[in-house]
Amino acid sequence: MQPEKPGLAEGDMPPNGGDSPRLAKIEENETLKVSSVAEEGLSGPSSPQSGRSHQEQNTPSGSDFEVGTSRSADSVSGGSTSTELRTTAMKHLSNVGHLGKSTDRYTFFANSNVNDHPKESMVALYSPYPSIRQILEQQATSNNRAESPSKLVGMYSGNLKCFASGEEVVEHKHLPPHLHGAPTTERTVNALKKFQNMRNYDSQDCEPQDSALKREASLLLPRRHFMLSSMYQWLLTFAIGITMGAVTFCMSYVIQNLIKARLNTTEELILSGQTAGAIAFYVGLAVGLVLMAALPVALWEPLAAGSGMAEIKVYLNGIHIPGLLRLTTFAVKVFGLCLAVPAGLVVGTTGPFVHLGGLVGGGVGSLGSNLFNFKFNKRYLDFQTKNSHRDFVTVGIAAGIAAVFTAPIGGVLIAFEDCGSISFGSIKMFWQCFLATCTAVYFSYILQLLLRDPANFMTDTLGIPRAFALYSDSIADYTEVYRFCWWEVFLFALMGAIAGLFGTAFVFLHMKVTKFRSIFIPVTSPTRRVLEVIWIILVTAAISVLACYFSSCRAYPDQIEDYPLTITSNTTSGSVIRNPNFPQLWCPDGTYSTFGILFFNPVGMSTKKIIHLGETVSDQDEYSVTVLAVYLVTMYCLLILTYGSSVPGGTWVPLMAIGATYGRLFAHLVHWATWDSTLNLEGRWESYSTYAVVGSACMLSGVTRMTLSITVVVLETTGSLQLTIPLMASVFFAKMIGDLTGIGLYDAYIQLKGVPYLPEDTMSYEHRMVVDKLDVREIMTSDLDCLSAVPTVEEIVGVLRNSGHSAFPVVQTHRDDDHDDESLESGGSELSATNHSDEDTPLGHDNDEYEISLQKPQLQGMIGSISRSTLISMLSKRIGFLKEGEEEYQLNSDNQSDVVKLLGELNVLPLKKNMKHFHEIVEKMTDKDMLTHVDLRPFIQLDPYVISADASVAKAYRLFQKMGLNHLYVSPAGSQPITGVITRKDLTNENCLLLFGERATCEVKLRNSSSYSSQG
């Protein structure tokens, strides 16, 4: 697919120097009042004068553009109504062939780079602000308010000031209300650059199949099939939970043992006086683990890097990402995560378990593997569709989060809130997630009991350990630990607001690092990717070693005996007190390293200490303000650098550590500010654990912009049920301030990658402001590639090869009709509009040799649509091929197994049919095969979604977003024939049951009658 040529460069002249004859088609009283630059790009300058600069060519002339003296919105509209202006503009765009073109017109570079800029003439086609600036420049020049017109600057900086008149171009002053929301130059540039990457993504169609073959198969299925199918779905849900529980247990076992081995060995070497050996072992093992984790990711599976949460959100939104749910991706991610976390990188395990859960859910739910090229259970295909596959992926996501966090309720909420499943979710899927999360957490704990004490397995009491518990709940009295006064809720809200700003800054800085990484350390350079990770772990390990080695020493707290895990051992020199939560390292006996208490451990262990250490004593003062401040800044910066590198790892656990540190610092600040005996607050309110828990939640919300799921996850993982109101208040304000100042981390990734992501339409008022003012006819593509109901193989191959669409309209034609035969020779029909590729009519050029004729397609002949994957499967397995003399493809409707088998052969899950596979099929075709006719009628989608051309874009958006579509056909505007209406009561189960019973009764009577004629 060739990108469209760019428009005129600065200083270039159009092919014909005079006025375009196309402008003559517009009546004089319908001349456009705005967008002079757009007019230059469409039809050339308004004057035949040559040798002018690009800016002078863009200056509108009085004959074609009416410019008033007022600079209000009325000067732009010229007194015409919004409807008249809109009609005139659309008529002009239709006359010059700019309506009905695909989004390929935005691809202005053949080999585009995300940092390339579109030319100014092309930007001016899609933003009215350059035109308004030039109108104001012309007014200022004509009124002698400027010696000479100033140059058009600030095109890519978003500066909207008119430099000649000194007036700022603002929306409410220079655009009428019906044009509010039009993009500025900066937003236009960003949108055009995003389209350079968007062409790399294909959408997937989750619309339920409704072909004649599918209906035939459904008619032959008895009650037992539907009952077993439903039962199998629940069994697969249970299997997903069991699998995720086992995966979580095995990975946790490996990670914990590697961490213990690394830390214990290092500490033993330090205590024995082998400082050099301890440092070499600590750093060397970290580098070795990271090297082994990074190599498979960089060489084989780049999608295994990071957390995968943004990619999963994209998949659930209806976009196909090759390799995202591959078995090799699962293996590489598991292997890399088990090594990256013990190495000490500032990453967590939570985010990757979203991806791992999706991999398990998709694999178990589809009962097949693309790697091993197999698929089980071909008989029960009604839950092996793309729609069901997406549901199973969602179930796996919930089970993954629940298992790693030991938070079954939180896992369900994360799958629905953060991953976007709520847009297509159902009550049944909600309960499937509920079952999977419960099963995953329970089975993981069963395995832990077997490992911990197999002898007492049957008598051990059941108590699910919390993910961020430093010790068991029986030791910590949470009702005493998590306390707060009524007035502190306002402080928690303030904490959330500040955390929202921290989150926005984090996303901004991390996106800068990500853009730098995409340019200088691309995925296509595995060597650079691995070297980057080695450099990061060297910096991380060096900071940890230096912080611990030069750390000050501090005596154990006075109540050290009341801290859990404290051990007193007698030696020749006296009794020695040790506590694993207070590492001694290079400090003398009886003291601990103030920096080592946090920097020596991986970020997950430090999170537990920051939140819970000191809960069992009355005086919580284990961390100095200096240690907390240094740890906060260090982890904040290291997470910005580490996340997104060529190792698996997420941000949740590090963000919780950063937030808990921020909470403790805030508690110190509040303690200092309220230290006044007259307030009678001393010793009554302060709980560092309370502020640490609230800080971890609001910091996480400030970066990810999640609310409900974060609140519940923190409640479940920290046991802080008493802090429900503080958590909700802080999380709400963190998200609110974050949304006002920027976007969330995963949404920023999606924007950066240029994915055609469709978020919930009601989330942004700016989005609603634009789509409510557009009609479907303004965004649709008119160049349709259609197929007849019985095309030849050659016609099918031509359409598949020349079109990039994933589905094609199928029209009913008669092969003995000469007109229809002629229209089908090129794979099209009367549905096809005049095909002008984007190469033929580049924007910004005006050449008489280009014949622009936009014809609206007529959809009366469409009988359905057929997907690209179905066509490739039919060609590959020669399904639907007609023998000589056959008029239609006969389905063996009397044999249930044959029909179901045929349906299974067309089902491409989990196998993806790519273009390489398509070319291999075509190469095996003979000339005789290419002339063979194929009957598409039994396999087409009989009732594709169709929308009127005059419907609003907002309605089309909701259909795509809610129904999981990847295409939507457009019918002509105006009156349409109808055959009936359906109300809500018509769709009730009772009505359907009664009508089905009525039909069944009639069929039984007809079957038992001696003849159909006697029944009348």
Short mmCIF file of C-alpha atoms in Angstrom, two decimals, residues 127-470:
data_model
loop_
_atom_site.label_atom_id
_atom_site.label_comp_id
_atom_site.label_asym_id
_atom_site.label_seq_id
_atom_site.Cartn_x
_atom_site.Cartn_y
_atom_site.Cartn_z
CA SER A 127 -5.94 22.73 10.80
CA PRO A 128 -7.80 26.03 10.39
CA TYR A 129 -5.39 27.99 12.59
CA PRO A 130 -2.76 28.71 9.89
CA SER A 131 -5.55 30.11 7.71
CA ILE A 132 -6.86 32.29 10.52
CA ARG A 133 -3.37 33.55 11.23
CA GLN A 134 -2.88 34.52 7.62
CA ILE A 135 -6.24 36.27 7.49
CA LEU A 136 -5.23 38.31 10.53
CA GLU A 137 -1.82 38.94 9.00
CA GLN A 138 -3.49 40.26 5.85
CA GLN A 139 -5.79 42.48 7.88
CA ALA A 140 -2.89 43.85 9.89
CA THR A 141 -0.89 44.54 6.73
CA SER A 142 -3.79 46.24 4.95
CA ASN A 143 -4.36 48.48 7.96
CA ASN A 144 -0.66 49.45 8.07
CA ARG A 145 -0.30 48.00 11.53
CA ALA A 146 2.84 46.14 10.50
CA GLU A 147 5.61 47.17 8.13
CA SER A 148 5.68 43.75 6.47
CA PRO A 149 3.92 40.45 6.96
CA SER A 150 5.78 38.38 9.48
CA LYS A 151 6.77 34.83 8.65
CA LEU A 152 4.57 32.00 9.70
CA VAL A 153 6.45 30.55 12.66
CA GLY A 154 5.58 28.29 15.52
CA MET A 155 4.04 25.68 13.21
CA TYR A 156 5.34 22.76 15.26
CA SER A 157 5.55 24.41 18.65
CA GLY A 158 1.83 25.00 19.06
CA ASN A 159 2.32 28.76 19.28
CA LEU A 160 -0.92 30.35 18.08
CA LYS A 161 0.02 34.02 18.28
CA CYS A 162 -0.44 36.27 15.28
CA PHE A 163 2.84 38.11 15.28
CA ALA A 164 1.87 40.95 12.94
CA SER A 165 -1.17 42.08 14.85
CA GLY A 166 0.07 40.97 18.25
CA GLU A 167 -3.20 39.11 18.71
CA GLU A 168 -3.44 35.55 19.92
CA VAL A 169 -5.56 33.20 17.84
CA VAL A 170 -8.01 31.62 20.25
CA GLU A 171 -10.78 29.18 19.58
CA HIS A 172 -13.74 30.99 21.10
CA LYS A 173 -12.83 34.28 19.41
CA HIS A 174 -12.00 33.19 15.86
CA LEU A 175 -14.00 30.01 15.34
CA PRO A 176 -17.79 29.64 15.50
CA PRO A 177 -19.15 27.10 18.01
CA HIS A 178 -19.79 24.43 15.39
CA LEU A 179 -16.03 24.41 14.64
CA HIS A 180 -14.87 24.28 18.24
CA GLY A 181 -12.58 21.31 18.69
CA ALA A 182 -10.77 21.74 15.37
CA PRO A 183 -7.11 20.76 15.84
CA THR A 184 -4.33 23.24 16.37
CA THR A 185 -1.21 22.91 14.26
CA GLU A 186 0.55 21.01 17.01
CA ARG A 187 -2.26 18.50 17.43
CA THR A 188 -2.49 18.14 13.65
CA VAL A 189 1.19 17.30 13.43
CA ASN A 190 0.87 14.76 16.25
CA ALA A 191 -2.15 13.14 14.59
CA LEU A 192 -0.41 12.89 11.21
CA LYS A 193 2.70 11.42 12.79
CA LYS A 194 0.60 8.89 14.69
CA PHE A 195 -0.86 7.61 11.43
CA GLN A 196 2.63 6.66 10.26
CA ASN A 197 2.66 3.89 12.87
CA MET A 198 -1.06 3.14 12.80
CA ARG A 199 -0.83 1.44 9.43
CA ASN A 200 1.24 -1.33 11.07
CA TYR A 201 -1.74 -2.59 13.08
CA ASP A 202 -4.69 -4.72 12.03
CA SER A 203 -7.96 -4.94 13.89
CA GLN A 204 -9.74 -8.16 14.72
CA ASP A 205 -13.43 -8.79 14.35
CA CYS A 206 -15.13 -10.08 17.49
CA GLU A 207 -18.58 -9.99 15.94
CA PRO A 208 -20.30 -13.38 16.39
CA GLN A 209 -20.39 -15.45 13.22
CA ASP A 210 -23.78 -15.68 11.54
CA SER A 211 -23.36 -17.49 8.25
CA ALA A 212 -25.59 -20.06 6.58
CA LEU A 213 -23.05 -22.72 7.57
CA LYS A 214 -23.15 -21.62 11.20
CA ARG A 215 -26.94 -21.59 11.21
CA GLU A 216 -27.04 -25.03 9.62
CA ALA A 217 -24.70 -26.34 12.28
CA SER A 218 -26.79 -24.78 15.04
CA LEU A 219 -29.99 -26.34 13.69
CA LEU A 220 -28.44 -29.80 13.87
CA LEU A 221 -27.19 -29.47 17.45
CA PRO A 222 -29.28 -31.08 20.21
CA ARG A 223 -29.77 -29.86 23.78
CA ARG A 224 -26.89 -32.03 24.98
CA HIS A 225 -24.42 -30.07 22.87
CA PHE A 226 -25.39 -26.68 24.31
CA MET A 227 -25.36 -28.07 27.85
CA LEU A 228 -21.91 -29.62 27.42
CA SER A 229 -20.61 -26.49 25.71
CA SER A 230 -21.64 -24.35 28.67
CA MET A 231 -20.17 -26.87 31.08
CA TYR A 232 -16.88 -26.93 29.17
CA GLN A 233 -16.61 -23.16 29.41
CA TRP A 234 -16.83 -23.35 33.19
CA LEU A 235 -14.37 -26.24 33.26
CA LEU A 236 -11.93 -24.24 31.15
CA THR A 237 -12.38 -21.30 33.52
CA PHE A 238 -11.53 -23.60 36.42
CA ALA A 239 -8.52 -24.93 34.49
CA ILE A 240 -7.28 -21.38 33.87
CA GLY A 241 -7.40 -20.70 37.62
CA ILE A 242 -5.57 -23.95 38.42
CA THR A 243 -2.90 -23.23 35.81
CA MET A 244 -2.30 -19.67 37.00
CA GLY A 245 -2.11 -20.84 40.60
CA ALA A 246 0.55 -23.38 39.67
CA VAL A 247 2.50 -20.90 37.54
CA THR A 248 2.45 -18.30 40.32
CA PHE A 249 3.60 -20.81 42.94
CA CYS A 250 6.50 -22.07 40.82
CA MET A 251 7.68 -18.60 39.86
CA SER A 252 7.40 -17.30 43.44
CA TYR A 253 9.39 -20.27 44.69
CA VAL A 254 12.21 -19.64 42.21
CA ILE A 255 12.28 -15.86 42.79
CA GLN A 256 12.26 -16.11 46.59
CA ASN A 257 15.02 -18.70 46.69
CA LEU A 258 17.23 -16.74 44.31
CA ILE A 259 16.73 -13.61 46.43
CA LYS A 260 17.57 -15.45 49.64
CA ALA A 261 20.66 -17.04 48.13
CA ARG A 262 21.96 -13.72 46.80
CA LEU A 263 21.31 -11.67 49.94
CA ASN A 264 22.31 -14.29 52.51
CA THR A 265 25.56 -15.12 50.74
CA THR A 266 26.45 -11.46 50.38
CA GLU A 267 25.72 -10.75 54.04
CA GLU A 268 27.78 -13.74 55.18
CA LEU A 269 30.74 -12.55 53.11
CA ILE A 270 30.42 -9.06 54.60
CA LEU A 271 30.24 -10.31 58.18
CA SER A 272 33.27 -12.52 57.59
CA GLY A 273 35.28 -9.48 56.48
CA GLN A 274 35.42 -10.32 52.75
CA THR A 275 34.24 -6.96 51.48
CA ALA A 276 35.68 -7.28 47.98
CA GLY A 277 34.26 -10.76 47.55
CA ALA A 278 30.85 -9.66 48.81
CA ILE A 279 30.67 -6.73 46.39
CA ALA A 280 31.91 -8.85 43.48
CA PHE A 281 29.36 -11.56 44.23
CA TYR A 282 26.49 -9.07 44.74
CA VAL A 283 27.19 -7.16 41.51
CA GLY A 284 28.42 -10.08 39.42
CA LEU A 285 25.41 -12.27 40.16
CA ALA A 286 23.08 -9.37 39.35
CA VAL A 287 24.78 -8.81 35.98
CA GLY A 288 24.68 -12.52 35.18
CA LEU A 289 21.00 -12.86 36.01
CA VAL A 290 20.09 -9.79 33.99
CA LEU A 291 22.16 -10.95 31.02
CA MET A 292 20.34 -14.28 30.95
CA ALA A 293 16.99 -12.52 31.31
CA ALA A 294 17.65 -9.99 28.54
CA LEU A 295 19.13 -12.23 25.84
CA PRO A 296 15.97 -14.24 25.01
CA VAL A 297 13.86 -11.08 25.00
CA ALA A 298 16.20 -9.13 22.75
CA LEU A 299 16.89 -12.00 20.35
CA TRP A 300 13.57 -13.83 20.07
CA GLU A 301 10.56 -12.25 21.78
CA PRO A 302 10.67 -8.44 22.16
CA LEU A 303 7.02 -8.48 23.25
CA ALA A 304 8.07 -10.29 26.44
CA ALA A 305 9.76 -7.08 27.65
CA GLY A 306 8.06 -4.78 30.13
CA SER A 307 4.76 -5.58 31.75
CA GLY A 308 2.62 -6.09 28.65
CA MET A 309 -0.34 -4.24 30.18
CA ALA A 310 -0.53 -1.67 27.39
CA GLU A 311 -0.39 -4.43 24.77
CA ILE A 312 -3.12 -6.41 26.53
CA LYS A 313 -5.32 -3.31 26.64
CA VAL A 314 -4.80 -2.89 22.91
CA TYR A 315 -5.68 -6.53 22.23
CA LEU A 316 -8.86 -6.38 24.29
CA ASN A 317 -9.79 -3.21 22.44
CA GLY A 318 -9.91 -5.21 19.21
CA ILE A 319 -6.42 -4.84 17.70
CA HIS A 320 -4.30 -7.80 16.68
CA ILE A 321 -0.65 -7.76 17.79
CA PRO A 322 1.31 -10.64 16.22
CA GLY A 323 3.16 -12.70 18.81
CA LEU A 324 1.48 -11.17 21.84
CA LEU A 325 -0.22 -14.41 22.93
CA ARG A 326 2.37 -16.85 21.64
CA LEU A 327 3.63 -19.78 23.72
CA THR A 328 7.25 -18.74 23.21
CA THR A 329 6.38 -15.30 24.57
CA PHE A 330 5.04 -17.00 27.69
CA ALA A 331 8.21 -19.05 28.16
CA VAL A 332 10.56 -16.10 27.64
CA LYS A 333 8.53 -13.88 29.97
CA VAL A 334 8.46 -16.45 32.76
CA PHE A 335 12.18 -17.15 32.44
CA GLY A 336 13.17 -13.48 32.29
CA LEU A 337 10.94 -12.42 35.18
CA CYS A 338 12.32 -15.15 37.44
CA LEU A 339 15.80 -13.69 36.89
CA ALA A 340 15.20 -9.92 36.63
CA VAL A 341 13.53 -9.53 40.04
CA PRO A 342 16.22 -11.40 42.09
CA ALA A 343 18.89 -9.43 40.21
CA GLY A 344 17.69 -6.28 41.95
CA LEU A 345 16.30 -4.36 38.99
CA VAL A 346 13.64 -1.82 39.92
CA VAL A 347 10.78 -3.81 38.43
CA GLY A 348 7.88 -5.78 39.83
CA THR A 349 6.02 -8.97 39.03
CA THR A 350 2.46 -7.68 39.03
CA GLY A 351 2.21 -6.10 35.58
CA PRO A 352 3.79 -9.08 33.77
CA PHE A 353 1.23 -11.37 35.38
CA VAL A 354 -1.46 -9.50 33.45
CA HIS A 355 0.30 -10.60 30.28
CA LEU A 356 1.02 -14.10 31.59
CA GLY A 357 -2.60 -14.49 32.66
CA GLY A 358 -3.76 -13.46 29.20
CA LEU A 359 -1.40 -15.99 27.65
CA VAL A 360 -2.69 -18.79 29.87
CA GLY A 361 -6.32 -17.78 29.38
CA GLY A 362 -6.00 -17.55 25.61
CA GLY A 363 -4.10 -20.83 25.32
CA VAL A 364 -6.32 -22.88 27.61
CA GLY A 365 -9.52 -21.31 26.28
CA SER A 366 -8.71 -21.93 22.62
CA LEU A 367 -7.45 -25.46 23.33
CA GLY A 368 -4.67 -25.09 20.83
CA SER A 369 -1.21 -23.76 20.08
CA ASN A 370 0.17 -21.88 17.12
CA LEU A 371 3.68 -23.08 17.97
CA PHE A 372 2.82 -26.78 17.81
CA ASN A 373 0.11 -26.32 15.18
CA PHE A 374 -2.67 -28.19 16.93
CA LYS A 375 -6.19 -27.59 18.18
CA PHE A 376 -8.36 -29.78 20.40
CA ASN A 377 -12.12 -30.16 20.72
CA LYS A 378 -13.17 -29.25 17.20
CA ARG A 379 -16.71 -30.36 17.94
CA TYR A 380 -17.63 -27.64 20.44
CA LEU A 381 -16.74 -24.60 18.37
CA ASP A 382 -19.31 -22.18 19.69
CA PHE A 383 -16.91 -21.02 22.41
CA GLN A 384 -13.76 -21.09 20.24
CA THR A 385 -14.53 -17.92 18.35
CA LYS A 386 -12.56 -14.68 18.52
CA ASN A 387 -15.14 -13.25 20.87
CA SER A 388 -14.83 -16.21 23.25
CA HIS A 389 -11.05 -16.13 22.95
CA ARG A 390 -11.08 -12.52 24.13
CA ASP A 391 -13.29 -13.51 27.07
CA PHE A 392 -10.90 -16.28 28.11
CA VAL A 393 -7.97 -13.87 27.88
CA THR A 394 -9.85 -11.57 30.26
CA VAL A 395 -10.46 -14.47 32.65
CA GLY A 396 -6.76 -15.29 32.56
CA ILE A 397 -5.84 -11.67 33.32
CA ALA A 398 -8.03 -11.69 36.40
CA ALA A 399 -6.56 -15.01 37.56
CA GLY A 400 -2.99 -13.80 37.01
CA ILE A 401 -3.39 -10.62 39.05
CA ALA A 402 -5.29 -12.46 41.78
CA ALA A 403 -2.65 -15.17 42.11
CA VAL A 404 0.36 -12.86 42.32
CA PHE A 405 -1.38 -10.36 44.62
CA THR A 406 -3.44 -12.92 46.59
CA ALA A 407 -6.29 -10.52 45.83
CA PRO A 408 -9.20 -12.38 44.17
CA ILE A 409 -11.59 -9.42 44.18
CA GLY A 410 -8.92 -7.01 43.03
CA GLY A 411 -8.01 -9.32 40.16
CA VAL A 412 -11.56 -9.22 38.84
CA LEU A 413 -11.70 -5.44 39.07
CA ILE A 414 -8.34 -4.92 37.35
CA ALA A 415 -9.44 -7.08 34.43
CA PHE A 416 -12.54 -4.94 34.01
CA GLU A 417 -11.25 -1.46 34.86
CA ASP A 418 -7.69 -1.19 33.62
CA CYS A 419 -7.75 -3.66 30.74
CA GLY A 420 -10.97 -2.26 29.29
CA SER A 421 -12.99 -5.45 29.59
CA ILE A 422 -15.88 -3.51 31.08
CA SER A 423 -16.76 -2.22 27.61
CA PHE A 424 -17.67 -5.68 26.34
CA GLY A 425 -18.05 -7.59 29.60
CA SER A 426 -21.08 -9.51 30.74
CA ILE A 427 -22.36 -10.87 34.02
CA LYS A 428 -21.35 -14.36 32.94
CA MET A 429 -17.79 -13.27 32.21
CA PHE A 430 -17.73 -11.47 35.54
CA TRP A 431 -18.60 -14.72 37.32
CA GLN A 432 -16.08 -16.63 35.24
CA CYS A 433 -13.40 -14.19 36.41
CA PHE A 434 -14.68 -14.60 39.96
CA LEU A 435 -14.30 -18.39 39.77
CA ALA A 436 -10.86 -18.20 38.15
CA THR A 437 -9.44 -15.76 40.73
CA CYS A 438 -10.78 -17.77 43.65
CA THR A 439 -9.37 -20.98 42.17
CA ALA A 440 -5.97 -19.46 41.41
CA VAL A 441 -5.43 -18.04 44.89
CA TYR A 442 -6.71 -21.15 46.62
CA PHE A 443 -4.64 -23.60 44.57
CA SER A 444 -1.50 -21.50 44.97
CA TYR A 445 -1.95 -21.56 48.75
CA ILE A 446 -2.56 -25.32 48.74
CA LEU A 447 0.81 -25.78 47.04
CA GLN A 448 2.44 -23.48 49.60
CA LEU A 449 1.04 -25.60 52.43
CA LEU A 450 2.39 -28.76 50.82
CA LEU A 451 5.81 -27.22 50.48
CA ARG A 452 5.92 -25.67 53.95
CA ASP A 453 4.75 -28.55 56.12
CA PRO A 454 3.57 -31.64 54.23
CA ALA A 455 3.35 -33.67 57.48
CA ASN A 456 0.67 -31.35 58.93
CA PHE A 457 -1.02 -30.57 55.63
CA MET A 458 -4.40 -31.90 56.74
CA THR A 459 -4.40 -30.09 60.10
CA ASP A 460 -2.84 -26.76 59.12
CA THR A 461 -5.35 -23.93 59.44
CA LEU A 462 -6.15 -22.06 56.29
CA GLY A 463 -5.19 -18.42 56.15
CA ILE A 464 -4.30 -16.82 52.86
CA PRO A 465 -1.06 -14.81 53.32
CA ARG A 466 -1.11 -11.25 52.07
CA ALA A 467 1.16 -10.31 49.20
CA PHE A 468 2.72 -7.37 51.05
CA ALA A 469 2.60 -8.84 54.56
CA LEU A 470 5.86 -8.66 56.49
#
